[in-house]
Amino acid sequence: FLAKMGKRVAVIYSDSEGGQAYIDEIWRKSQQGVVEIASIYRYEKNNRDYRDTVSKILGLQFKRERQEEFEFLKEIYDAESKLKRSSIRRIQTLKPIIDFDWVFVPAYPQDAIQIIPVFSYFAAKKIKFIGGPSWMSRSLIKEYKNLGQMYFVGDDPNDFNDDFAKSFKERNKKN
């Protein structure tokens, strides 16, 4: 997996017991040298606006550190606006910093459906998103084409064991 995806990971996780469990495991893997953590940011459990958290992952929150770049791009935007032929969709003067290979989002599908498009909102394209086993849901699969490259951590569906299905059917009288 890491040979294909890369070792540098950014993590956006829920401020919950489950989110903390994932962070503990990622931290343990980084201490073993398995992965390199580029950034970790958490969001409040019942949050529905993820722009602040995603902008931190993409380095867009830290305008003071990028002040020179900010002023230069603002001048370009102002000049293009006067000519009325701006190539900029909206005033986002700083480009995202993508210093990671993939983003781990251990969130439920309804949260993932709201988090992932925020990366596109900030003009961060072609990002690989990795989620937990709960990502194998109808709601997320339905939105898959709109969300980009998504993968999930869990069992390989091809490794499905027929013995389990048979014993479940015998015990519960249904598939």
Short mmCIF file of N, CA and C in Angstrom, two decimals:
data_model
loop_
_atom_site.label_atom_id
_atom_site.label_comp_id
_atom_site.label_asym_id
_atom_site.label_seq_id
_atom_site.Cartn_x
_atom_site.Cartn_y
_atom_site.Cartn_z
N PHE A 1 0.83 -1.20 0.00
CA PHE A 1 0.00 0.00 0.00
C PHE A 1 0.87 1.26 0.00
N LEU A 2 1.82 1.32 0.93
CA LEU A 2 2.67 2.50 1.04
C LEU A 2 3.60 2.66 -0.16
N ALA A 3 4.00 1.55 -0.77
CA ALA A 3 4.83 1.63 -1.96
C ALA A 3 4.07 2.30 -3.10
N LYS A 4 2.78 2.05 -3.18
CA LYS A 4 1.95 2.63 -4.23
C LYS A 4 1.49 4.05 -3.89
N MET A 5 1.11 4.30 -2.65
CA MET A 5 0.51 5.57 -2.26
C MET A 5 1.51 6.59 -1.75
N GLY A 6 2.60 6.16 -1.18
CA GLY A 6 3.56 7.07 -0.57
C GLY A 6 3.47 7.01 0.95
N LYS A 7 4.49 7.55 1.62
CA LYS A 7 4.58 7.45 3.07
C LYS A 7 4.09 8.70 3.80
N ARG A 8 4.05 9.84 3.11
CA ARG A 8 3.68 11.10 3.78
C ARG A 8 2.17 11.25 3.85
N VAL A 9 1.65 11.38 5.08
CA VAL A 9 0.21 11.41 5.30
C VAL A 9 -0.20 12.69 6.02
N ALA A 10 -1.35 13.20 5.62
CA ALA A 10 -2.04 14.26 6.36
C ALA A 10 -3.29 13.63 6.93
N VAL A 11 -3.65 14.00 8.14
CA VAL A 11 -4.79 13.39 8.82
C VAL A 11 -5.75 14.48 9.27
N ILE A 12 -7.02 14.27 8.97
CA ILE A 12 -8.08 15.12 9.48
C ILE A 12 -9.04 14.19 10.20
N TYR A 13 -9.22 14.41 11.51
CA TYR A 13 -9.99 13.45 12.31
C TYR A 13 -10.96 14.15 13.25
N SER A 14 -11.94 13.39 13.68
CA SER A 14 -12.98 13.88 14.59
C SER A 14 -12.46 13.93 16.02
N ASP A 15 -12.88 14.93 16.75
CA ASP A 15 -12.54 15.05 18.17
C ASP A 15 -13.46 14.12 18.96
N SER A 16 -13.20 12.82 18.82
CA SER A 16 -14.01 11.80 19.47
C SER A 16 -13.10 10.65 19.89
N GLU A 17 -13.66 9.71 20.60
CA GLU A 17 -12.88 8.56 21.05
C GLU A 17 -12.37 7.75 19.85
N GLY A 18 -13.23 7.56 18.85
CA GLY A 18 -12.83 6.82 17.65
C GLY A 18 -11.73 7.54 16.88
N GLY A 19 -11.87 8.85 16.73
CA GLY A 19 -10.84 9.64 16.05
C GLY A 19 -9.51 9.57 16.77
N GLN A 20 -9.56 9.63 18.11
CA GLN A 20 -8.34 9.54 18.90
C GLN A 20 -7.67 8.18 18.76
N ALA A 21 -8.46 7.12 18.65
CA ALA A 21 -7.91 5.78 18.47
C ALA A 21 -7.14 5.69 17.14
N TYR A 22 -7.70 6.28 16.08
CA TYR A 22 -6.99 6.28 14.79
C TYR A 22 -5.70 7.09 14.89
N ILE A 23 -5.75 8.23 15.56
CA ILE A 23 -4.55 9.07 15.70
C ILE A 23 -3.47 8.33 16.49
N ASP A 24 -3.86 7.64 17.54
CA ASP A 24 -2.88 6.88 18.32
C ASP A 24 -2.18 5.84 17.45
N GLU A 25 -2.95 5.18 16.58
CA GLU A 25 -2.37 4.15 15.71
C GLU A 25 -1.45 4.78 14.65
N ILE A 26 -1.89 5.89 14.06
CA ILE A 26 -1.04 6.60 13.08
C ILE A 26 0.26 7.06 13.75
N TRP A 27 0.14 7.59 14.96
CA TRP A 27 1.33 8.05 15.69
C TRP A 27 2.28 6.88 15.97
N ARG A 28 1.72 5.75 16.37
CA ARG A 28 2.53 4.56 16.62
C ARG A 28 3.27 4.13 15.36
N LYS A 29 2.57 4.14 14.22
CA LYS A 29 3.19 3.77 12.94
C LYS A 29 4.29 4.76 12.55
N SER A 30 4.08 6.05 12.87
CA SER A 30 5.11 7.04 12.53
C SER A 30 6.34 6.85 13.41
N GLN A 31 6.16 6.47 14.67
CA GLN A 31 7.29 6.21 15.56
C GLN A 31 8.10 5.00 15.10
N GLN A 32 7.42 4.06 14.44
CA GLN A 32 8.09 2.88 13.90
C GLN A 32 8.74 3.17 12.55
N GLY A 33 8.50 4.34 12.00
CA GLY A 33 9.07 4.71 10.71
C GLY A 33 8.28 4.20 9.52
N VAL A 34 7.08 3.72 9.75
CA VAL A 34 6.26 3.18 8.66
C VAL A 34 5.67 4.31 7.81
N VAL A 35 5.18 5.36 8.46
CA VAL A 35 4.62 6.52 7.76
C VAL A 35 5.28 7.78 8.29
N GLU A 36 5.20 8.85 7.49
CA GLU A 36 5.66 10.18 7.90
C GLU A 36 4.44 11.08 8.00
N ILE A 37 4.25 11.71 9.13
CA ILE A 37 3.10 12.58 9.33
C ILE A 37 3.44 13.98 8.84
N ALA A 38 2.71 14.44 7.82
CA ALA A 38 2.90 15.79 7.30
C ALA A 38 2.11 16.79 8.14
N SER A 39 0.88 16.43 8.50
CA SER A 39 0.06 17.29 9.35
C SER A 39 -1.10 16.49 9.93
N ILE A 40 -1.53 16.93 11.10
CA ILE A 40 -2.69 16.33 11.76
C ILE A 40 -3.55 17.47 12.29
N TYR A 41 -4.82 17.47 11.90
CA TYR A 41 -5.76 18.46 12.43
C TYR A 41 -7.06 17.77 12.76
N ARG A 42 -7.68 18.25 13.83
CA ARG A 42 -8.95 17.66 14.24
C ARG A 42 -10.07 18.67 14.06
N TYR A 43 -11.27 18.14 13.95
CA TYR A 43 -12.45 18.98 13.86
C TYR A 43 -13.41 18.57 14.97
N GLU A 44 -14.25 19.50 15.37
CA GLU A 44 -15.22 19.22 16.43
C GLU A 44 -16.19 18.15 15.96
N LYS A 45 -16.65 17.33 16.88
CA LYS A 45 -17.47 16.16 16.56
C LYS A 45 -18.72 16.50 15.77
N ASN A 46 -19.45 17.52 16.12
CA ASN A 46 -20.71 17.87 15.44
C ASN A 46 -20.54 19.01 14.45
N ASN A 47 -19.34 19.24 14.01
CA ASN A 47 -19.04 20.31 13.05
C ASN A 47 -19.60 19.97 11.67
N ARG A 48 -20.06 20.96 10.95
CA ARG A 48 -20.53 20.75 9.57
C ARG A 48 -19.83 21.68 8.59
N ASP A 49 -18.92 22.52 9.07
CA ASP A 49 -18.15 23.40 8.21
C ASP A 49 -16.67 23.05 8.40
N TYR A 50 -16.10 22.41 7.40
CA TYR A 50 -14.75 21.88 7.51
C TYR A 50 -13.71 22.77 6.83
N ARG A 51 -14.10 23.95 6.37
CA ARG A 51 -13.16 24.81 5.64
C ARG A 51 -11.97 25.22 6.49
N ASP A 52 -12.19 25.53 7.74
CA ASP A 52 -11.09 25.96 8.60
C ASP A 52 -10.05 24.86 8.76
N THR A 53 -10.50 23.64 9.05
CA THR A 53 -9.58 22.52 9.26
C THR A 53 -8.83 22.17 7.98
N VAL A 54 -9.54 22.12 6.85
CA VAL A 54 -8.89 21.77 5.58
C VAL A 54 -7.91 22.86 5.17
N SER A 55 -8.26 24.12 5.42
CA SER A 55 -7.33 25.20 5.05
C SER A 55 -6.04 25.11 5.84
N LYS A 56 -6.10 24.62 7.07
CA LYS A 56 -4.88 24.42 7.86
C LYS A 56 -4.02 23.32 7.25
N ILE A 57 -4.63 22.22 6.84
CA ILE A 57 -3.89 21.12 6.21
C ILE A 57 -3.19 21.60 4.95
N LEU A 58 -3.85 22.49 4.21
CA LEU A 58 -3.30 22.98 2.93
C LEU A 58 -2.40 24.21 3.09
N GLY A 59 -2.14 24.62 4.33
CA GLY A 59 -1.25 25.74 4.58
C GLY A 59 -1.83 27.09 4.22
N LEU A 60 -3.14 27.19 4.15
CA LEU A 60 -3.78 28.45 3.77
C LEU A 60 -4.17 29.30 4.97
N GLN A 61 -4.09 28.78 6.16
CA GLN A 61 -4.41 29.52 7.38
C GLN A 61 -3.27 30.43 7.80
N PHE A 62 -2.08 30.16 7.33
CA PHE A 62 -0.90 30.82 7.86
C PHE A 62 -0.44 31.94 6.92
N LYS A 63 -1.25 32.97 6.80
CA LYS A 63 -0.97 34.05 5.85
C LYS A 63 0.27 34.85 6.24
N ARG A 64 0.54 35.01 7.51
CA ARG A 64 1.69 35.81 7.93
C ARG A 64 2.98 35.18 7.42
N GLU A 65 3.08 33.86 7.51
CA GLU A 65 4.29 33.18 7.04
C GLU A 65 4.43 33.26 5.52
N ARG A 66 3.32 33.46 4.84
CA ARG A 66 3.32 33.50 3.37
C ARG A 66 2.96 34.90 2.86
N GLN A 67 3.26 35.94 3.66
CA GLN A 67 2.84 37.30 3.36
C GLN A 67 3.35 37.80 2.00
N GLU A 68 4.60 37.55 1.69
CA GLU A 68 5.17 38.03 0.43
C GLU A 68 4.45 37.41 -0.76
N GLU A 69 4.23 36.11 -0.71
CA GLU A 69 3.50 35.42 -1.76
C GLU A 69 2.07 35.94 -1.86
N PHE A 70 1.45 36.18 -0.71
CA PHE A 70 0.09 36.71 -0.65
C PHE A 70 -0.02 38.07 -1.35
N GLU A 71 0.90 38.98 -1.05
CA GLU A 71 0.86 40.32 -1.65
C GLU A 71 1.09 40.27 -3.16
N PHE A 72 2.02 39.45 -3.61
CA PHE A 72 2.30 39.32 -5.03
C PHE A 72 1.07 38.83 -5.80
N LEU A 73 0.43 37.78 -5.31
CA LEU A 73 -0.74 37.24 -5.98
C LEU A 73 -1.94 38.18 -5.91
N LYS A 74 -2.04 38.95 -4.84
CA LYS A 74 -3.12 39.93 -4.73
C LYS A 74 -2.95 41.03 -5.79
N GLU A 75 -1.71 41.44 -6.04
CA GLU A 75 -1.45 42.43 -7.10
C GLU A 75 -1.88 41.90 -8.46
N ILE A 76 -1.57 40.64 -8.73
CA ILE A 76 -1.98 40.02 -10.00
C ILE A 76 -3.50 39.99 -10.10
N TYR A 77 -4.16 39.60 -9.03
CA TYR A 77 -5.62 39.54 -9.02
C TYR A 77 -6.22 40.93 -9.26
N ASP A 78 -5.69 41.94 -8.59
CA ASP A 78 -6.19 43.31 -8.76
C ASP A 78 -6.00 43.80 -10.19
N ALA A 79 -4.84 43.50 -10.78
CA ALA A 79 -4.58 43.93 -12.16
C ALA A 79 -5.52 43.23 -13.14
N GLU A 80 -5.73 41.94 -12.97
CA GLU A 80 -6.64 41.21 -13.85
C GLU A 80 -8.08 41.66 -13.67
N SER A 81 -8.44 42.02 -12.45
CA SER A 81 -9.81 42.49 -12.19
C SER A 81 -10.08 43.80 -12.91
N LYS A 82 -9.08 44.66 -12.97
CA LYS A 82 -9.24 45.95 -13.68
C LYS A 82 -9.42 45.73 -15.17
N LEU A 83 -8.79 44.68 -15.71
CA LEU A 83 -8.92 44.38 -17.13
C LEU A 83 -10.17 43.55 -17.42
N LYS A 84 -10.85 43.11 -16.36
CA LYS A 84 -12.08 42.31 -16.45
C LYS A 84 -11.87 41.00 -17.22
N ARG A 85 -10.72 40.43 -17.08
CA ARG A 85 -10.47 39.12 -17.69
C ARG A 85 -9.68 38.24 -16.72
N SER A 86 -10.16 38.21 -15.51
CA SER A 86 -9.49 37.45 -14.46
C SER A 86 -9.64 35.94 -14.69
N SER A 87 -8.55 35.25 -14.50
CA SER A 87 -8.57 33.79 -14.60
C SER A 87 -8.82 33.16 -13.23
N ILE A 88 -8.97 33.98 -12.22
CA ILE A 88 -9.17 33.49 -10.86
C ILE A 88 -10.67 33.47 -10.57
N ARG A 89 -11.18 32.29 -10.15
CA ARG A 89 -12.61 32.13 -9.89
C ARG A 89 -13.08 32.96 -8.72
N ARG A 90 -12.28 33.03 -7.69
CA ARG A 90 -12.63 33.77 -6.49
C ARG A 90 -11.35 34.24 -5.84
N ILE A 91 -11.48 35.06 -4.85
CA ILE A 91 -10.26 35.58 -4.22
C ILE A 91 -9.69 34.53 -3.28
N GLN A 92 -8.86 33.71 -3.84
CA GLN A 92 -8.03 32.82 -3.03
C GLN A 92 -6.63 33.08 -3.53
N THR A 93 -5.98 33.96 -2.85
CA THR A 93 -4.71 34.42 -3.38
C THR A 93 -3.56 33.46 -3.12
N LEU A 94 -3.66 32.62 -2.11
CA LEU A 94 -2.60 31.67 -1.84
C LEU A 94 -2.95 30.30 -2.41
N LYS A 95 -1.98 29.69 -3.03
CA LYS A 95 -2.17 28.33 -3.55
C LYS A 95 -1.98 27.33 -2.41
N PRO A 96 -2.68 26.22 -2.46
CA PRO A 96 -2.51 25.23 -1.39
C PRO A 96 -1.13 24.59 -1.44
N ILE A 97 -0.62 24.27 -0.27
CA ILE A 97 0.65 23.56 -0.15
C ILE A 97 0.30 22.09 0.08
N ILE A 98 0.64 21.27 -0.88
CA ILE A 98 0.35 19.84 -0.77
C ILE A 98 1.68 19.14 -0.52
N ASP A 99 2.01 18.99 0.76
CA ASP A 99 3.27 18.37 1.15
C ASP A 99 3.06 16.97 1.70
N PHE A 100 2.03 16.30 1.20
CA PHE A 100 1.68 14.96 1.63
C PHE A 100 1.30 14.14 0.41
N ASP A 101 1.36 12.81 0.55
CA ASP A 101 1.01 11.92 -0.54
C ASP A 101 -0.47 11.57 -0.56
N TRP A 102 -1.07 11.50 0.62
CA TRP A 102 -2.48 11.15 0.73
C TRP A 102 -3.03 11.69 2.04
N VAL A 103 -4.36 11.75 2.12
CA VAL A 103 -5.03 12.27 3.30
C VAL A 103 -5.84 11.13 3.92
N PHE A 104 -5.61 10.90 5.20
CA PHE A 104 -6.39 9.90 5.92
C PHE A 104 -7.53 10.62 6.63
N VAL A 105 -8.76 10.20 6.32
CA VAL A 105 -9.96 10.82 6.88
C VAL A 105 -10.78 9.73 7.58
N PRO A 106 -10.46 9.43 8.85
CA PRO A 106 -11.24 8.41 9.57
C PRO A 106 -12.56 9.00 10.05
N ALA A 107 -13.47 9.18 9.11
CA ALA A 107 -14.77 9.80 9.40
C ALA A 107 -15.88 8.93 8.86
N TYR A 108 -17.07 9.12 9.38
CA TYR A 108 -18.23 8.42 8.84
C TYR A 108 -18.54 8.95 7.45
N PRO A 109 -19.22 8.17 6.63
CA PRO A 109 -19.49 8.57 5.25
C PRO A 109 -20.14 9.95 5.11
N GLN A 110 -21.11 10.28 5.97
CA GLN A 110 -21.77 11.58 5.84
C GLN A 110 -20.81 12.74 6.10
N ASP A 111 -19.82 12.54 6.99
CA ASP A 111 -18.80 13.57 7.21
C ASP A 111 -17.82 13.61 6.05
N ALA A 112 -17.41 12.43 5.56
CA ALA A 112 -16.46 12.37 4.44
C ALA A 112 -17.03 13.06 3.20
N ILE A 113 -18.33 12.90 2.97
CA ILE A 113 -18.98 13.53 1.82
C ILE A 113 -18.90 15.05 1.92
N GLN A 114 -18.80 15.58 3.12
CA GLN A 114 -18.69 17.02 3.31
C GLN A 114 -17.24 17.50 3.40
N ILE A 115 -16.35 16.65 3.88
CA ILE A 115 -14.94 17.05 4.04
C ILE A 115 -14.20 17.05 2.71
N ILE A 116 -14.33 16.00 1.93
CA ILE A 116 -13.53 15.83 0.72
C ILE A 116 -13.74 16.95 -0.31
N PRO A 117 -14.97 17.42 -0.57
CA PRO A 117 -15.12 18.51 -1.54
C PRO A 117 -14.47 19.83 -1.12
N VAL A 118 -14.21 20.01 0.17
CA VAL A 118 -13.57 21.24 0.63
C VAL A 118 -12.16 21.36 0.06
N PHE A 119 -11.50 20.24 -0.17
CA PHE A 119 -10.17 20.28 -0.78
C PHE A 119 -10.25 20.87 -2.18
N SER A 120 -11.27 20.49 -2.96
CA SER A 120 -11.46 21.06 -4.29
C SER A 120 -11.82 22.54 -4.20
N TYR A 121 -12.59 22.91 -3.20
CA TYR A 121 -12.95 24.31 -2.99
C TYR A 121 -11.70 25.18 -2.86
N PHE A 122 -10.67 24.63 -2.21
CA PHE A 122 -9.41 25.35 -2.05
C PHE A 122 -8.42 25.06 -3.17
N ALA A 123 -8.90 24.55 -4.28
CA ALA A 123 -8.10 24.30 -5.49
C ALA A 123 -7.01 23.25 -5.28
N ALA A 124 -7.23 22.31 -4.40
CA ALA A 124 -6.31 21.20 -4.19
C ALA A 124 -6.85 20.02 -5.00
N LYS A 125 -6.18 19.70 -6.08
CA LYS A 125 -6.65 18.68 -7.02
C LYS A 125 -5.83 17.40 -6.91
N LYS A 126 -6.40 16.32 -7.41
CA LYS A 126 -5.75 15.01 -7.53
C LYS A 126 -5.17 14.50 -6.21
N ILE A 127 -5.95 14.65 -5.16
CA ILE A 127 -5.54 14.16 -3.85
C ILE A 127 -6.16 12.79 -3.63
N LYS A 128 -5.39 11.90 -3.01
CA LYS A 128 -5.88 10.56 -2.68
C LYS A 128 -6.40 10.59 -1.24
N PHE A 129 -7.62 10.10 -1.06
CA PHE A 129 -8.25 10.07 0.25
C PHE A 129 -8.40 8.63 0.71
N ILE A 130 -8.03 8.38 1.96
CA ILE A 130 -8.14 7.05 2.55
C ILE A 130 -9.09 7.17 3.74
N GLY A 131 -10.03 6.24 3.83
CA GLY A 131 -10.99 6.25 4.94
C GLY A 131 -11.07 4.92 5.62
N GLY A 132 -11.90 4.88 6.64
CA GLY A 132 -12.08 3.66 7.42
C GLY A 132 -13.06 2.70 6.76
N PRO A 133 -13.31 1.57 7.40
CA PRO A 133 -14.21 0.56 6.85
C PRO A 133 -15.63 1.08 6.61
N SER A 134 -16.05 2.10 7.36
CA SER A 134 -17.40 2.63 7.19
C SER A 134 -17.60 3.30 5.84
N TRP A 135 -16.51 3.57 5.12
CA TRP A 135 -16.63 4.21 3.81
C TRP A 135 -17.28 3.29 2.78
N MET A 136 -17.39 2.03 3.07
CA MET A 136 -18.04 1.11 2.15
C MET A 136 -19.55 1.22 2.37
N SER A 137 -20.10 2.38 2.02
CA SER A 137 -21.52 2.65 2.24
C SER A 137 -22.16 3.13 0.95
N ARG A 138 -23.47 3.01 0.87
CA ARG A 138 -24.18 3.43 -0.34
C ARG A 138 -24.04 4.92 -0.59
N SER A 139 -24.13 5.72 0.46
CA SER A 139 -24.07 7.17 0.28
C SER A 139 -22.73 7.61 -0.30
N LEU A 140 -21.65 7.05 0.17
CA LEU A 140 -20.33 7.42 -0.32
C LEU A 140 -20.08 6.87 -1.72
N ILE A 141 -20.54 5.66 -1.99
CA ILE A 141 -20.38 5.08 -3.32
C ILE A 141 -21.17 5.88 -4.35
N LYS A 142 -22.33 6.39 -3.95
CA LYS A 142 -23.15 7.20 -4.84
C LYS A 142 -22.44 8.51 -5.24
N GLU A 143 -21.68 9.07 -4.33
CA GLU A 143 -20.96 10.32 -4.57
C GLU A 143 -19.54 10.11 -5.08
N TYR A 144 -19.12 8.87 -5.22
CA TYR A 144 -17.73 8.53 -5.55
C TYR A 144 -17.18 9.29 -6.75
N LYS A 145 -17.96 9.38 -7.84
CA LYS A 145 -17.47 10.03 -9.06
C LYS A 145 -17.20 11.51 -8.85
N ASN A 146 -17.92 12.14 -7.95
CA ASN A 146 -17.75 13.57 -7.69
C ASN A 146 -16.62 13.87 -6.71
N LEU A 147 -16.16 12.88 -5.99
CA LEU A 147 -15.22 13.13 -4.90
C LEU A 147 -13.76 12.85 -5.24
N GLY A 148 -13.48 12.14 -6.29
CA GLY A 148 -12.09 11.89 -6.67
C GLY A 148 -11.60 10.52 -6.25
N GLN A 149 -10.28 10.42 -6.02
CA GLN A 149 -9.65 9.14 -5.70
C GLN A 149 -9.85 8.81 -4.24
N MET A 150 -10.66 7.78 -3.98
CA MET A 150 -10.93 7.37 -2.61
C MET A 150 -10.64 5.88 -2.44
N TYR A 151 -10.07 5.57 -1.29
CA TYR A 151 -9.76 4.19 -0.92
C TYR A 151 -10.19 4.02 0.53
N PHE A 152 -10.40 2.78 0.95
CA PHE A 152 -10.73 2.57 2.34
C PHE A 152 -9.89 1.47 2.95
N VAL A 153 -9.65 1.60 4.25
CA VAL A 153 -8.90 0.61 5.01
C VAL A 153 -9.89 -0.42 5.50
N GLY A 154 -9.59 -1.66 5.32
CA GLY A 154 -10.48 -2.71 5.79
C GLY A 154 -10.21 -4.00 5.05
N ASP A 155 -11.13 -4.90 5.21
CA ASP A 155 -10.99 -6.19 4.55
C ASP A 155 -11.16 -6.05 3.04
N ASP A 156 -10.43 -6.85 2.32
CA ASP A 156 -10.56 -6.90 0.87
C ASP A 156 -11.84 -7.69 0.55
N PRO A 157 -12.78 -7.10 -0.20
CA PRO A 157 -14.02 -7.82 -0.52
C PRO A 157 -13.77 -9.13 -1.26
N ASN A 158 -12.65 -9.26 -1.93
CA ASN A 158 -12.33 -10.50 -2.64
C ASN A 158 -11.96 -11.63 -1.68
N ASP A 159 -11.62 -11.26 -0.43
CA ASP A 159 -11.25 -12.27 0.57
C ASP A 159 -12.47 -12.77 1.34
N PHE A 160 -13.65 -12.52 0.83
CA PHE A 160 -14.89 -12.89 1.51
C PHE A 160 -14.96 -14.40 1.67
N ASN A 161 -15.34 -14.83 2.85
CA ASN A 161 -15.39 -16.25 3.16
C ASN A 161 -16.84 -16.73 3.08
N ASP A 162 -17.12 -17.69 2.20
CA ASP A 162 -18.48 -18.23 2.03
C ASP A 162 -18.95 -18.99 3.27
N ASP A 163 -18.03 -19.57 4.03
CA ASP A 163 -18.41 -20.30 5.24
C ASP A 163 -19.12 -19.39 6.23
N PHE A 164 -18.62 -18.17 6.37
CA PHE A 164 -19.26 -17.23 7.28
C PHE A 164 -20.69 -16.93 6.82
N ALA A 165 -20.88 -16.69 5.53
CA ALA A 165 -22.21 -16.37 4.98
C ALA A 165 -23.17 -17.55 5.21
N LYS A 166 -22.69 -18.77 5.01
CA LYS A 166 -23.54 -19.95 5.22
C LYS A 166 -23.95 -20.10 6.68
N SER A 167 -22.97 -19.93 7.59
CA SER A 167 -23.29 -20.08 9.01
C SER A 167 -24.22 -18.95 9.48
N PHE A 168 -24.06 -17.76 8.93
CA PHE A 168 -24.96 -16.65 9.28
C PHE A 168 -26.38 -16.96 8.82
N LYS A 169 -26.51 -17.49 7.60
CA LYS A 169 -27.84 -17.82 7.06
C LYS A 169 -28.50 -18.92 7.89
N GLU A 170 -27.74 -19.92 8.26
CA GLU A 170 -28.28 -21.00 9.08
C GLU A 170 -28.77 -20.49 10.44
N ARG A 171 -27.97 -19.64 11.03
CA ARG A 171 -28.29 -19.14 12.36
C ARG A 171 -29.44 -18.13 12.36
N ASN A 172 -29.47 -17.23 11.37
CA ASN A 172 -30.44 -16.13 11.37
C ASN A 172 -31.59 -16.32 10.38
N LYS A 173 -31.53 -17.37 9.61
CA LYS A 173 -32.58 -17.68 8.63
C LYS A 173 -32.76 -16.59 7.58
N LYS A 174 -31.69 -15.88 7.28
CA LYS A 174 -31.70 -14.88 6.20
C LYS A 174 -30.27 -14.57 5.80
N ASN A 175 -30.10 -14.02 4.60
CA ASN A 175 -28.76 -13.66 4.12
C ASN A 175 -28.28 -12.40 4.83
#
